[in-house]
Short mmCIF file of C-alpha atoms in Angstrom, two decimals:
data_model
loop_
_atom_site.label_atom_id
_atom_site.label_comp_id
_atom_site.label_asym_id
_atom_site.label_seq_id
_atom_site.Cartn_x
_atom_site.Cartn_y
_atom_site.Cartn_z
CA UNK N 1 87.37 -25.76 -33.27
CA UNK N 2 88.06 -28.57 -30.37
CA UNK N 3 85.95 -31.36 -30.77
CA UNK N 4 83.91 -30.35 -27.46
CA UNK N 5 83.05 -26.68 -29.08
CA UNK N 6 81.60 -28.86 -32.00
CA UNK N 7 79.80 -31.64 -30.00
CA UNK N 8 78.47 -28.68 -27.97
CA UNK N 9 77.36 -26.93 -32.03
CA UNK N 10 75.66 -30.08 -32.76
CA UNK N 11 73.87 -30.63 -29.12
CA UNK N 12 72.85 -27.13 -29.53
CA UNK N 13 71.64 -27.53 -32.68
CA UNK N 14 69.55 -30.83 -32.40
CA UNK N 15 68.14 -29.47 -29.13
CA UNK N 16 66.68 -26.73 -30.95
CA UNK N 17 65.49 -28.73 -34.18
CA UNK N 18 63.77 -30.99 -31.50
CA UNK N 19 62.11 -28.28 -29.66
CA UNK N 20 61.06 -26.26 -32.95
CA UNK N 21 59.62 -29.55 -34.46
CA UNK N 22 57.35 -30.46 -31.23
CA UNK N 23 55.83 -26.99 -31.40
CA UNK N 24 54.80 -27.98 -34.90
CA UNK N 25 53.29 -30.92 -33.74
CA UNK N 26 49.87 -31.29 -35.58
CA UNK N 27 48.95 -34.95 -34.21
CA UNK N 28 47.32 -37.46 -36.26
CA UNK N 29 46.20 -37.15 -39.68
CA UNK N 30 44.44 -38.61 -42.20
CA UNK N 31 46.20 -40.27 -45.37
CA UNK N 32 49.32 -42.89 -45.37
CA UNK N 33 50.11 -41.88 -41.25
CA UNK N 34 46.50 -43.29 -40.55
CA UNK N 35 47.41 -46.24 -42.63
CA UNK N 36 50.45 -47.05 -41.28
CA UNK N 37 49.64 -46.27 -37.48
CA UNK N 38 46.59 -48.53 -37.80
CA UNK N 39 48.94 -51.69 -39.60
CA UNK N 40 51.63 -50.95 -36.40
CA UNK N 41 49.17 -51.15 -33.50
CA UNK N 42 48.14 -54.83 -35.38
CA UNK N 43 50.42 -57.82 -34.59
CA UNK N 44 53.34 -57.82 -36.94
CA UNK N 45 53.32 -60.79 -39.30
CA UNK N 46 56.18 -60.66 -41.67
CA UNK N 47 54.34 -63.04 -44.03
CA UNK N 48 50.93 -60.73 -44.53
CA UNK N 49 50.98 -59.12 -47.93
CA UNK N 50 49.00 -56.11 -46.03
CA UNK N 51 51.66 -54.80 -44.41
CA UNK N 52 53.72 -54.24 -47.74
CA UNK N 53 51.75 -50.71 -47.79
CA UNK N 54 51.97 -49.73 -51.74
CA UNK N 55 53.91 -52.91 -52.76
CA UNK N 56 57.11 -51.64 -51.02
CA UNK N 57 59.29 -53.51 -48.66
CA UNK N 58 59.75 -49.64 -47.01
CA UNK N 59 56.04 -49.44 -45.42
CA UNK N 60 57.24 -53.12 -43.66
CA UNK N 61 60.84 -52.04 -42.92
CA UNK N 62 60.83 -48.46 -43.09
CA UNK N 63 58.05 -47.56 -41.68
CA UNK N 64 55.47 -50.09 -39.43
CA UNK N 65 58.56 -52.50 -37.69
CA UNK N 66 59.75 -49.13 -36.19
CA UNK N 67 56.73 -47.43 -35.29
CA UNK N 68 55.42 -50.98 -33.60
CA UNK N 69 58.48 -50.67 -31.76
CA UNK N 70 57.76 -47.23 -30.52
CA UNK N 71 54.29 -48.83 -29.93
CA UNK N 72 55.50 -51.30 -27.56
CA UNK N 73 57.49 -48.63 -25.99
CA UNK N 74 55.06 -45.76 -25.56
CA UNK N 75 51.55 -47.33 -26.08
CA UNK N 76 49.70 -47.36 -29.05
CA UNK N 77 48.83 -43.33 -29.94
CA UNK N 78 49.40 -40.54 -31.91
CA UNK N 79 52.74 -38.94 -29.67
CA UNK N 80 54.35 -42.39 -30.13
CA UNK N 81 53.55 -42.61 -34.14
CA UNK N 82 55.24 -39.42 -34.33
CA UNK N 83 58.57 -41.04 -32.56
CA UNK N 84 60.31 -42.39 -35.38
CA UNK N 85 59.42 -39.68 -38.04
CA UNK N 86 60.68 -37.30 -35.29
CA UNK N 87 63.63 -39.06 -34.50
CA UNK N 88 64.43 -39.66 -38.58
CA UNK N 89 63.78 -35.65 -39.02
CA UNK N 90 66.07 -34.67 -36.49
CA UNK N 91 68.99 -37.50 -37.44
CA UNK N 92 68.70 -35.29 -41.14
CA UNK N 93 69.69 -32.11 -39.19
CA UNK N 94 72.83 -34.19 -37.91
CA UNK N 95 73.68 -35.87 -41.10
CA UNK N 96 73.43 -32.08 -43.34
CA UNK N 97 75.77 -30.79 -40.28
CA UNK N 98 78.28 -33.49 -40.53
CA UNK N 99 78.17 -33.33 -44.10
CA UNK N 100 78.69 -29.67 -44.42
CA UNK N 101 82.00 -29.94 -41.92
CA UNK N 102 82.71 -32.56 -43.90
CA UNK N 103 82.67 -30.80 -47.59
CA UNK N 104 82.84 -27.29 -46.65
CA UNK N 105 84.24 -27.21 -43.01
CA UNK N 106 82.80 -25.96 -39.88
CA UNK N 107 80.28 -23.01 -40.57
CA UNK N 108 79.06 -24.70 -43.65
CA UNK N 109 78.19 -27.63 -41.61
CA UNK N 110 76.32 -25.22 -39.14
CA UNK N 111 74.50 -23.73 -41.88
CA UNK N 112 73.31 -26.86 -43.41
CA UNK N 113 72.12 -27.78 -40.34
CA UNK N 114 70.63 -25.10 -39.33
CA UNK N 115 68.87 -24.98 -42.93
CA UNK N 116 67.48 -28.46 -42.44
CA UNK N 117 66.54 -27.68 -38.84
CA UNK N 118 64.30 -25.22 -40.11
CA UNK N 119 63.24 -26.27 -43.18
CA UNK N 120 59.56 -26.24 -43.05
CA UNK N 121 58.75 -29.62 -45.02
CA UNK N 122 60.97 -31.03 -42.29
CA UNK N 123 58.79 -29.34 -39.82
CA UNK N 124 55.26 -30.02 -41.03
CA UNK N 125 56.44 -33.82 -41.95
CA UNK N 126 58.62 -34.08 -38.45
CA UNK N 127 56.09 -35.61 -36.61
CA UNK N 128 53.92 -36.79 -39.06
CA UNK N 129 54.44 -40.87 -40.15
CA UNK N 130 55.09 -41.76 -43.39
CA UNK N 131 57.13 -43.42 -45.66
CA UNK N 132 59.36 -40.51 -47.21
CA UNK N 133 61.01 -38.89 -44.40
CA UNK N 134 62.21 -42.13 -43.35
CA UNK N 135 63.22 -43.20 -46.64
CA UNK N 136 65.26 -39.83 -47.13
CA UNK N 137 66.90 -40.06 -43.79
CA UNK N 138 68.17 -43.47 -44.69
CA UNK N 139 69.23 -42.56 -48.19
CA UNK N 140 71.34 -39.52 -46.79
CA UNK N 141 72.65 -41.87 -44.18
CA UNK N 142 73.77 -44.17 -46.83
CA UNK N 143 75.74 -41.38 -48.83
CA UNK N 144 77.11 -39.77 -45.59
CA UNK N 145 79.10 -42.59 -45.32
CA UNK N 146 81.29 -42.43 -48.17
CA UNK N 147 80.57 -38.86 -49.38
CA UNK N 148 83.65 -36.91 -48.64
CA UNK N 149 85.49 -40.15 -47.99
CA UNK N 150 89.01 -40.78 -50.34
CA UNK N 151 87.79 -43.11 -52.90
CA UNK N 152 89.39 -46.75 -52.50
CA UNK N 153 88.69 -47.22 -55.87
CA UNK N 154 91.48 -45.25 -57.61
#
């Protein structure tokens, strides 16, 4: 396939992931994303032993420096706390695709995406913030990169 049938695979793709996820929008909700939104919209102080949410560096890092970006971006609200979560759920669509053309070729890669794209914890927890999707999306970032690679190793 030339590479502008597969960029065109994976636009297609991640359009339709986006558009399935924001018709699963459910807004705020109670819990961690009521937690977290509330520590964003607050001035960030890297120092304050409240924003480790759960004793983890990931509800400072992972979670509250990104959504007070999208904060500053958007205004403080619940379509702007579901930015990054969105964002992370869609990049996990992308990563399963490349990963699947990378292990198994190209309609491997389509299937994996298209299994994450409608995977329904993906599109309940799509727009929802938290600390796990984020966390996942990173990890599977972090093993994209040298999954399928030749080891330098041997």
């Amino acid at each position: 396939m030339p590479p502008s049938a597969s960029r065109s695979e994976l636009a297609a793709l991640l359009a339709a992931a986006l558009a399935v996820r924001l018709l699963c929008f459910v807004g705020a909700t109670d819990g961690d994303a009521s937690i977290y939104a509330e520590l964003a919209s607050r001035p960030l102080h890297l120092a304050s032993t409240d924003l480790i949410h759960g004793g983890t560096a990931i509800g400072l890092f992972g979670v509250l420096v990104p959504t007070r970006v999208a904060f500053l971006l958007c205004g403080a609200g619940e379509h702007a706390a579901a930015v990054y979560p969105l964002l992370c759920s869609v990049g996990m669509v992308a990563l399963a695709w490349v990963l699947g053309r990378r292990l198994a070729g190209p309609f491997a890669g389509l299937c994996a995406g298209g299994l994450v794209a409608l995977c329904p914890h993906q599109l309940i927890c799509g727009t929802v913030l938290g600390a796990d999707l984020p966390a996942g999306f990173w990890l599977a970032l972090a093993g994209s990169v040298f999954w399928g690679r030749p080891s330098s190793l041997s």
